[in-house]
Coordinates of C-alpha atoms in Angstrom, one line a residue:
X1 CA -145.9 62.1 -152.3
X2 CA -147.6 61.3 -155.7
X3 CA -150.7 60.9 -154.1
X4 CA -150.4 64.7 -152.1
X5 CA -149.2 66.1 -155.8
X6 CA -152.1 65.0 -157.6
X7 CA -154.7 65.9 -155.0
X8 CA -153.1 69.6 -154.8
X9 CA -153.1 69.1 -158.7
X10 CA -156.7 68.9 -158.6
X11 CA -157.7 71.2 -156.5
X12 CA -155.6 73.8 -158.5
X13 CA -157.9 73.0 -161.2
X14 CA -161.0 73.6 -159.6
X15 CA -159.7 76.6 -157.9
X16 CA -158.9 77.8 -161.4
X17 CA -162.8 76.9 -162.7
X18 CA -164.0 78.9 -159.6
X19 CA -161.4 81.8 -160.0
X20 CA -162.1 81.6 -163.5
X21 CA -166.1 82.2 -163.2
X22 CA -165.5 84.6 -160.5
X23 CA -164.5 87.5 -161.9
X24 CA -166.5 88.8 -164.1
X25 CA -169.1 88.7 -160.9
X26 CA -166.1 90.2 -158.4
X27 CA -166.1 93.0 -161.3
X28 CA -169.6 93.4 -160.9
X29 CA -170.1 92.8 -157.4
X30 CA -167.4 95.4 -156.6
X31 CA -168.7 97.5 -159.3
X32 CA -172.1 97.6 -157.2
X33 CA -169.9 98.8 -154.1
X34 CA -168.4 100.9 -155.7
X35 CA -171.2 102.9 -157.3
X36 CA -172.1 103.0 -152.9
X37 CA -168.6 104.2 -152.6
X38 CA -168.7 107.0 -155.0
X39 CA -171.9 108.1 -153.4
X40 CA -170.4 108.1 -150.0
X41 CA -167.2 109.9 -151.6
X42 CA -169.2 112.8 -152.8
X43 CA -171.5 113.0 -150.3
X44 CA -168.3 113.4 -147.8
X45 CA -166.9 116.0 -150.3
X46 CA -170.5 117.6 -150.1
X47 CA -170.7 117.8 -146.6
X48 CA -170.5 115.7 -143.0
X49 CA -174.6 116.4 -142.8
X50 CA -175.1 115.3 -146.6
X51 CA -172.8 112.1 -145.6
X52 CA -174.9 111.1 -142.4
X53 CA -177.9 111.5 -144.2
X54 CA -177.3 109.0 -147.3
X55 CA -175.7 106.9 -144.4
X56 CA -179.2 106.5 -142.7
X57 CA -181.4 106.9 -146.0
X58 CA -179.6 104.0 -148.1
X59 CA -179.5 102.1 -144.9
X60 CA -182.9 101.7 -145.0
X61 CA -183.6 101.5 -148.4
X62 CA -180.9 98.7 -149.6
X63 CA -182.5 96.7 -146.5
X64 CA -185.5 96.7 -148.2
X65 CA -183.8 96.1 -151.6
X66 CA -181.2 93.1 -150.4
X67 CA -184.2 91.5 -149.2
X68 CA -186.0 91.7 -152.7
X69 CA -182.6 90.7 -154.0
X70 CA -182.6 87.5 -152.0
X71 CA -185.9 86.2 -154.0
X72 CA -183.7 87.1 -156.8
X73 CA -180.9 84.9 -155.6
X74 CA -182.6 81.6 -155.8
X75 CA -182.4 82.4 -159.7
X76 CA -179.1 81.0 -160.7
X77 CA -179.0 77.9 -157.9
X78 CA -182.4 76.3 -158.8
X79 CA -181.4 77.1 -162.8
X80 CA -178.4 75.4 -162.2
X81 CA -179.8 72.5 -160.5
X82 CA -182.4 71.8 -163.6
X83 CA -179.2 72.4 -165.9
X84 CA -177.5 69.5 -163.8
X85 CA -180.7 67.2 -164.1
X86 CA -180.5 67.9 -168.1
X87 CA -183.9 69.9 -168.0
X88 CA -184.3 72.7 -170.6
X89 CA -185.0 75.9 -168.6
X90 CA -183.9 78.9 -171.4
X91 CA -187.6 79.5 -171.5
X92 CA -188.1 80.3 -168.2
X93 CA -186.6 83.6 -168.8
X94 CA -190.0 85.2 -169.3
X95 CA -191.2 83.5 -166.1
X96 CA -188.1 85.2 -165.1
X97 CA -189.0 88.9 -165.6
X98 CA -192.6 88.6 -164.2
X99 CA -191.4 87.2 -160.7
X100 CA -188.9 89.8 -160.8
X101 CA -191.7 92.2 -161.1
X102 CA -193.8 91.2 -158.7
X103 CA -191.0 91.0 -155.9
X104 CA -190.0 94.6 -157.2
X105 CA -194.1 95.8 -156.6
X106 CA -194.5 94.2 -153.6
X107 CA -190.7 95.7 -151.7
X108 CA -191.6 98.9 -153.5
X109 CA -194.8 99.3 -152.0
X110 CA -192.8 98.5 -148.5
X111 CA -190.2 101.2 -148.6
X112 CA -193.2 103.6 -149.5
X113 CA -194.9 102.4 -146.0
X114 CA -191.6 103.1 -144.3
X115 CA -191.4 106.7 -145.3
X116 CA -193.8 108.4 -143.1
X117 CA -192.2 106.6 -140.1
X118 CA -188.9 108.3 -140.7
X119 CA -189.6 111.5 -138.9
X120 CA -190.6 109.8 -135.9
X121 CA -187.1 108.4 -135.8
X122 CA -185.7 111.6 -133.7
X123 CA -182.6 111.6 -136.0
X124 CA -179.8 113.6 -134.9
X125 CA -179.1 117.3 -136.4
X126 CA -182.5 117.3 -138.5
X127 CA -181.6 114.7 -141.0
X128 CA -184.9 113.1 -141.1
X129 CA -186.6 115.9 -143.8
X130 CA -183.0 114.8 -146.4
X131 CA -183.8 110.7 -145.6
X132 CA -187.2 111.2 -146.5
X133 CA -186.4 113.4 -149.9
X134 CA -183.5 110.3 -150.7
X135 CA -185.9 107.6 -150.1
X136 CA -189.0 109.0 -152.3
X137 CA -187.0 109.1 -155.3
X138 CA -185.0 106.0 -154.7
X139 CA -188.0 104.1 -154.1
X140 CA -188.7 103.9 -157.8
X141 CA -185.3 102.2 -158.5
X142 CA -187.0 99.1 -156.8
X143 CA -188.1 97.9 -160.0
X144 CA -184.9 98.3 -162.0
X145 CA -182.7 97.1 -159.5
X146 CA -184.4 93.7 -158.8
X147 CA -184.9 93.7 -162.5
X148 CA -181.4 93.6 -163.6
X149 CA -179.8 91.2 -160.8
X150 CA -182.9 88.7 -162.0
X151 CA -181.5 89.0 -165.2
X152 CA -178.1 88.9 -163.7
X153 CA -178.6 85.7 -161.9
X154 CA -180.5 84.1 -164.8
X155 CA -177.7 84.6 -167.3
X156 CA -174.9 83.7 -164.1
X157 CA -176.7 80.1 -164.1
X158 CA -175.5 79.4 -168.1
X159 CA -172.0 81.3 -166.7
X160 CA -172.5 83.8 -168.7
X161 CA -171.1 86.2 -166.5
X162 CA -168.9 89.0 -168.7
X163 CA -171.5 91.1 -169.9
X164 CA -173.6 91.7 -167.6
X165 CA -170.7 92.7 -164.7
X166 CA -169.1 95.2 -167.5
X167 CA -172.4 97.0 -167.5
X168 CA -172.1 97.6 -163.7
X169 CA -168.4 98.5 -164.3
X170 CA -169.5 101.1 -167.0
X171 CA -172.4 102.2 -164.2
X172 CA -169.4 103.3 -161.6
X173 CA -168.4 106.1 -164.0
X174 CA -171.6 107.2 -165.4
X175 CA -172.9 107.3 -161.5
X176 CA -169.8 109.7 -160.2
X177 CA -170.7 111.9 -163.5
X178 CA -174.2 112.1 -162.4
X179 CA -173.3 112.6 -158.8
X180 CA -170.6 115.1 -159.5
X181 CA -173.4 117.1 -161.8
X182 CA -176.4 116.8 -159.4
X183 CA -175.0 117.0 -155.9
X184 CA -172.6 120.4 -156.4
X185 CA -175.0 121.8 -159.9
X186 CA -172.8 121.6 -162.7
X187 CA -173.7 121.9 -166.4
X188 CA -176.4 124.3 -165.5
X189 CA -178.2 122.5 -163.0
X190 CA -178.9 123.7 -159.4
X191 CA -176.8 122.2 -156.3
X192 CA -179.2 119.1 -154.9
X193 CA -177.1 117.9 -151.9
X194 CA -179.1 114.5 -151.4
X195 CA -181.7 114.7 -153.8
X196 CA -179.6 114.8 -156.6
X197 CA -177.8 111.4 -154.8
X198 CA -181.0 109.8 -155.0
X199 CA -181.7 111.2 -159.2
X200 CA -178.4 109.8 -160.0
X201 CA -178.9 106.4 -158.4
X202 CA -182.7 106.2 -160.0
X203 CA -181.4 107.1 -163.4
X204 CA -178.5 104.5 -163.3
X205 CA -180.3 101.7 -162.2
X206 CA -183.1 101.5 -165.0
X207 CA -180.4 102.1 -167.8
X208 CA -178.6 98.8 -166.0
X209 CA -181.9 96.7 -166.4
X210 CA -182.8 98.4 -169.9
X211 CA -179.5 97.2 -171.1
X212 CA -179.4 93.7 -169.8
X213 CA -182.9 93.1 -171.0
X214 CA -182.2 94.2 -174.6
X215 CA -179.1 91.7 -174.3
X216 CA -181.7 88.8 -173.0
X217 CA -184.1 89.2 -175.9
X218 CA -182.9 86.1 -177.9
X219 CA -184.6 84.6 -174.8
X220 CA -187.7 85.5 -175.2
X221 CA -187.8 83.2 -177.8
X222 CA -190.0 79.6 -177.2
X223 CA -193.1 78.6 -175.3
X224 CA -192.5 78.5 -171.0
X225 CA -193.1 75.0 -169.9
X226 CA -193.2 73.9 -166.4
X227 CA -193.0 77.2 -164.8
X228 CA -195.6 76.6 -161.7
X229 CA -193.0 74.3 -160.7
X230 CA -190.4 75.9 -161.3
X231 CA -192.1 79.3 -159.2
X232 CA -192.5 77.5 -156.3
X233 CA -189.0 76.6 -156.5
X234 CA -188.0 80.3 -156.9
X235 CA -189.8 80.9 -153.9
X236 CA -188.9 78.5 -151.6
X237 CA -185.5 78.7 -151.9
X238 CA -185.5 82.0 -152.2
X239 CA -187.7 83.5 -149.7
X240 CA -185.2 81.8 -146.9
X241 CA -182.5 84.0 -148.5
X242 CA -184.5 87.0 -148.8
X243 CA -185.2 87.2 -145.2
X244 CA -181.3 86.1 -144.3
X245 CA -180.1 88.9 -146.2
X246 CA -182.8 90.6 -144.8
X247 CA -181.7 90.4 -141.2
X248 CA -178.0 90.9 -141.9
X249 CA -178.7 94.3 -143.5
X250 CA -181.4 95.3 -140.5
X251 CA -178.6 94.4 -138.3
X252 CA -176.5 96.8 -139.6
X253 CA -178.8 99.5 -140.6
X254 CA -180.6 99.1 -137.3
X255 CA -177.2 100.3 -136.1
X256 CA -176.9 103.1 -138.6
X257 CA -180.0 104.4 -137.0
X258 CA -178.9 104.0 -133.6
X259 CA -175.6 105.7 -134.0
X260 CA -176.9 108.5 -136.1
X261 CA -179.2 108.9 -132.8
X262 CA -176.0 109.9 -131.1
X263 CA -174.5 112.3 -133.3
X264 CA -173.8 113.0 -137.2
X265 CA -170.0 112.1 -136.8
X266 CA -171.3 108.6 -135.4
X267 CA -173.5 108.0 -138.4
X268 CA -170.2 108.8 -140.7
X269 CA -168.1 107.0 -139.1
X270 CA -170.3 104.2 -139.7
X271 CA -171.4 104.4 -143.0
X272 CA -167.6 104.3 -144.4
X273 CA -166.5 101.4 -142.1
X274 CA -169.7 99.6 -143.8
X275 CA -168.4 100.8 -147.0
X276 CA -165.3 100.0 -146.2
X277 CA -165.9 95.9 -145.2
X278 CA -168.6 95.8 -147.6
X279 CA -166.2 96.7 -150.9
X280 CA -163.8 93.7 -149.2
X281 CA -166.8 91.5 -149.1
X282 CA -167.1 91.5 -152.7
X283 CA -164.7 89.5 -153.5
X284 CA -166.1 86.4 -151.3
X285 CA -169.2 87.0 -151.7
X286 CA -168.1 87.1 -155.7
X287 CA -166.4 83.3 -155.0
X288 CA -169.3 82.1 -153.0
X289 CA -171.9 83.0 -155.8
X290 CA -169.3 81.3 -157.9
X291 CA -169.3 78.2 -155.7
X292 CA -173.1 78.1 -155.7
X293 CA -173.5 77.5 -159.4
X294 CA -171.0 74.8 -159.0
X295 CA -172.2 73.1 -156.1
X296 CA -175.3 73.7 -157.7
X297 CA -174.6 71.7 -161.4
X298 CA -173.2 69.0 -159.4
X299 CA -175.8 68.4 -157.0
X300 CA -178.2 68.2 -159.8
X301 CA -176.0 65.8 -161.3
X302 CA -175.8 64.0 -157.8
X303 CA -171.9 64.6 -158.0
X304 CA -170.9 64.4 -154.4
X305 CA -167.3 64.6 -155.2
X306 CA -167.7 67.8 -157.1
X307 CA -170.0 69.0 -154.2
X308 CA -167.2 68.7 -151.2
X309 CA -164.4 70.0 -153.8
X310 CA -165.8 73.0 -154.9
X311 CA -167.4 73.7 -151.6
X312 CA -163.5 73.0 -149.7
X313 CA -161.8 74.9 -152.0
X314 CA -164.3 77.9 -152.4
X315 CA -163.6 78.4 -148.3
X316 CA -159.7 78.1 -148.9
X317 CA -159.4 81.1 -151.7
X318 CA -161.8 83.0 -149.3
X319 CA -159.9 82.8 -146.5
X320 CA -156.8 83.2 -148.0
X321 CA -158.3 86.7 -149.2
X322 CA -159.6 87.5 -146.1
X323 CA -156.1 87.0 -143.9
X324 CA -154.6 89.5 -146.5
X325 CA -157.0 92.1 -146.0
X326 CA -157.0 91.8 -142.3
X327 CA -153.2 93.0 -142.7
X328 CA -154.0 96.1 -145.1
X329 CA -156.6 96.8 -142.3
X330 CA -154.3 97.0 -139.8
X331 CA -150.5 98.1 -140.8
X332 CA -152.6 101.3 -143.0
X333 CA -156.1 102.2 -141.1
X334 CA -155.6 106.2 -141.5
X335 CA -154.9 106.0 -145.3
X336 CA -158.1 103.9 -145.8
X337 CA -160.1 106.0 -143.7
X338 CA -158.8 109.1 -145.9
X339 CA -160.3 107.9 -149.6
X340 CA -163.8 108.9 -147.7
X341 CA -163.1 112.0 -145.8
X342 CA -160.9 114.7 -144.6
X343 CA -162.5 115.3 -141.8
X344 CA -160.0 114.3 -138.4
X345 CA -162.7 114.4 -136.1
X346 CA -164.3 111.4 -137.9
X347 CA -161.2 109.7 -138.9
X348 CA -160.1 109.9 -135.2
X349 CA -163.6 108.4 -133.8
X350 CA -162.8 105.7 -137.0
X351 CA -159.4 104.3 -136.0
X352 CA -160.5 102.5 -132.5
X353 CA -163.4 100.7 -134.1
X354 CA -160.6 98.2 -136.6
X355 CA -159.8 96.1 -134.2
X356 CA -162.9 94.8 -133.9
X357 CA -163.3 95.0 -137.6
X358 CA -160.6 92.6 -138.1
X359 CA -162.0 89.7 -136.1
X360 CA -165.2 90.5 -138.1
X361 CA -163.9 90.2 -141.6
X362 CA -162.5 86.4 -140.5
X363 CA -165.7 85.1 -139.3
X364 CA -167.5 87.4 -142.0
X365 CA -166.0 85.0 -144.8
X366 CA -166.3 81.9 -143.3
X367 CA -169.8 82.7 -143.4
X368 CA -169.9 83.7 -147.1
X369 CA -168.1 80.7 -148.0
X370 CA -170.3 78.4 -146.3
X371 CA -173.3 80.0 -147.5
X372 CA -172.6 79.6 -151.0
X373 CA -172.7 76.0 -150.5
X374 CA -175.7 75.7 -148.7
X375 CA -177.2 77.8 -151.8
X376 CA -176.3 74.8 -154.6
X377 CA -177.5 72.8 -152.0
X378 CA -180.8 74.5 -151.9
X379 CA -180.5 74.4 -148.6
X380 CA -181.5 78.1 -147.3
X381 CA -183.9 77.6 -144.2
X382 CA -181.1 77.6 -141.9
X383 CA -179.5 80.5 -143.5
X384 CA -182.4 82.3 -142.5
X385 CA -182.8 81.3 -138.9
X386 CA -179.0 82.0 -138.1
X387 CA -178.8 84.7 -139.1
X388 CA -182.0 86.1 -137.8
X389 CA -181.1 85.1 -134.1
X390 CA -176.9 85.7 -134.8
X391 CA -178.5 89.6 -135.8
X392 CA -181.7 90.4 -133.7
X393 CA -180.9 88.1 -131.0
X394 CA -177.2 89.3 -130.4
X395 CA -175.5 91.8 -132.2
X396 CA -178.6 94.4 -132.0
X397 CA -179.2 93.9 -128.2
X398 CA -175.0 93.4 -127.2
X399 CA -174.7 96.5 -128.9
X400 CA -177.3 98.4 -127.6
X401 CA -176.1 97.1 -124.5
X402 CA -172.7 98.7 -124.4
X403 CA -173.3 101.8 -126.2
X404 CA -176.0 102.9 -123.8
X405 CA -175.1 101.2 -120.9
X406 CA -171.5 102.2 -120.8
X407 CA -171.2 105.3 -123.6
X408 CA -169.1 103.0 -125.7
X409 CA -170.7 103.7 -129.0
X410 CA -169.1 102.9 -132.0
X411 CA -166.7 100.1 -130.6
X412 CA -170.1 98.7 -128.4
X413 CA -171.7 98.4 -131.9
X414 CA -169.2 96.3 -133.8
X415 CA -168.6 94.6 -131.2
X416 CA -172.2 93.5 -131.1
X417 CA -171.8 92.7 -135.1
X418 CA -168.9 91.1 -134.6
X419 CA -170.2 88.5 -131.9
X420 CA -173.0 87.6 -134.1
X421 CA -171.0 86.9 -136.9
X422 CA -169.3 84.4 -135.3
X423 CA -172.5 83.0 -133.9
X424 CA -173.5 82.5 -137.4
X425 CA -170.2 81.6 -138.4
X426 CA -169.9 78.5 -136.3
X427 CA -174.1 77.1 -136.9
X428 CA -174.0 77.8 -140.2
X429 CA -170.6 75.8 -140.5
X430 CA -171.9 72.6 -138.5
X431 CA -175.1 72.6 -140.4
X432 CA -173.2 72.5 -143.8
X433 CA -170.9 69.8 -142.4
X434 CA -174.3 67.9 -141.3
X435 CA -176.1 68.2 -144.9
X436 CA -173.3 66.7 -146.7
X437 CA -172.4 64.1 -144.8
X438 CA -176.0 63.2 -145.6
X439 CA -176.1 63.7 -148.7
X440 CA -172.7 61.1 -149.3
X441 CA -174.7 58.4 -147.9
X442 CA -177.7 59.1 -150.0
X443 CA -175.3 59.9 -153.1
X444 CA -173.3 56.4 -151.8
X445 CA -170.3 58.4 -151.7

């Protein structure tokens, strides 16, 4: 009894360290949803053509931008390794910026390659002309948004995580204001529908990185040693995450394309379902990050015990989370659906689709929480791989599959997601079960 006391003893105190660095990133991580979510709001509020057409636009240009925001996620792992091993690595914040910068050229210069493609996409209702305005102006928020999570992540490494998330908080409010302004021509400006989504976005984006930078300064200070090595780092762990976010977000904006090939109501319904699990995926995704830094100290330090505790009790806060929102999911459907839109037509094609969406959120965060800890491990090859088969191997082609086969659209869709979530679920899992029983013996643990 003594023995089952002080275990749950300890885990309640590295649930609180986890819970404890957490926040601040679930206040930013949902703040970044959120600033989605107030776009999706007014665009719904603007109209059902102005709402399909962001759907499909910032589908394709957050795939691009997640990926560059992969490279960006090696940032706070390999810094926290180097912290673990005692290795001074404040002055790699210059270092920082350029890589930063040279990801943001080089996905910048991609989404500008995309953009003449568009109109060959035979979108539905003559959306193509709005996708193309959204994504010429958004392109330029490449920069500034790979900017500011580099020096998100950088800072997120020392756990210094309050600042920077209240900027995103504060970036919620200004971006409604700006939407508000732009989209319906208020304060003397004319009514820009999408256009003035995509000026909003832009605008809040660099005033993010501005900010964060001028709060980095005292960095800046000190001579960069050792960054070739610590480059190559960046990018091989990072460049396995890049192209795993990658794939996830094709998988789903592959989907946004298809189903806004069917009709406008489709490509709603969509978009606010991803909105929808997205804003819940915060949260784990929020602990996972959390879990990474941790995992990623101790396995620097070559701290197997910390490894498997943090890494055990970063899935049982996750799941925990995730069982409760399967329940708000399912007991009140309608009045979730009705934050987005009025519109019955799309609520009604919205409703038949949750069921599926509740087997998806479970698998959704056993993955998160198993990727965090293959992050601190540095191990993100696998990542990569699973889900690049879980995605364009089954979800893409199940889906296609039962939505042109047998008409079932939306359900044939997420039911294809769905499947390869748990594909990816259940490798992912056994590969992270593998790695540290390996890394015990080597540790001697």
């Amino acid at each position: 009894m003594d023995i089952a006391l002080n275990k749950l003893k300890e885990y309640k105190e590295y649930a609180k360290q986890l819970v404890e660095l957490s926040i601040p990133i679930i206040l930013g991580n949902v703040g970044n949803m959120l600033i989605g979510v107030g776009d999706v709001i007014i665009a719904g509020r603007h109209s059902t053509t102005t709402l399909a057409a962001i759907s499909i636009a910032s589908a394709i240009f957050m795939t691009f931008l997640i990926a560059g925001i992969g490279f960006m996620a090696s940032i706070s792992p390999v810094v926290s390794n180097l912290r673990g091993m005692r290795i001074p690595s404040k002055n790699l914040f210059r270092v920082t910026t350029m890589y930063s910068l040279l990801i943001g050229f080089l996905f910048f210069i991609l989404v500008r390659l995309i953009i003449p493609i568009v109109p060959y996409m035979n979108l539905a209702d003559n959306l193509s002309y709005y996708v193309v305005e959204y994504l010429e102006i958004s392109s330029w928020g490449t920069f500034a948004g790979l900017l500011f999570v580099a020096f998100k992540e950088f800072l997120q490494a020392y756990e210094i995580v309050v600042f920077p998330n209240l900027i995103v908080v504060g970036a919620i409010f200004l971006n409604v204001f700006l939407n508000i302004v732009l989209v319906f021509g208020y304060l003397g400006f004319p009514e820009l529908g999408v256009k003035g989504l995509a000026i909003a976005s832009l605008i809040v984006r660099w005033l993010m990185a501005i900010i964060l930078f001028i709060y980095c300064v005292p960095f800046l200070k000190g001579k960069t040693s050792k960054y070739k090595s610590y480059i190559k780092d960046l990018i091989k762990t990072g460049w396995p995450i890049s192209l795993a976010m990658f794939f996830e977000f094709l998988g789903f904006n592959i989907t946004a394309v298809l189903v806004g090939k069917f009709s406008a109501v489709y490509a709603a319904c969509h978009n606010i379902i991803v909105t929808l699990t997205g804003t819940t995926y915060m949260i784990p995704l929020s602990i996972s990050n959390a879990a990474a830094i941790k995992v990623g100290f101790a396995n620097g330090e070559r701290n197997m015990r910390d490894i498997k505790k943090y890494a055990l009790t970063g899935y049982i806060i996750i799941i925990g989370y995730m069982l409760s929102n399967m329940i708000m999911y399912g007991v009140f459907p309608r009045q979730l659906l009705r934050i987005f839109t009025k519109d019955t037509e799309v609520i009604q094609t919205c409703l038949p689709v949750f069921g599926i969406v509740l087997c998806f959120l479970l698998f959704d965060g056993l993955q998160c929480a198993c990727v965090g800890a293959l992050k601190g491990l540095k191990e993100t090859k696998p990542i990569m791989w699973t889900m690049a088969f879980a995605y364009l191997i089954i979800s893409i082609p199940t889906g296609c599959f039962i939505a042109y086969r047998y008409n079932i659209v939306l359900n044939g869709f997420w039911a294809g997601l769905a499947l390869g979530i748990i594909f990816a679920c259940i490798i992912s899992n056994t590969i992270l079960f593998r790695k540290i029983k390996k890394l015990s013996k080597e540790y001697h643990f």
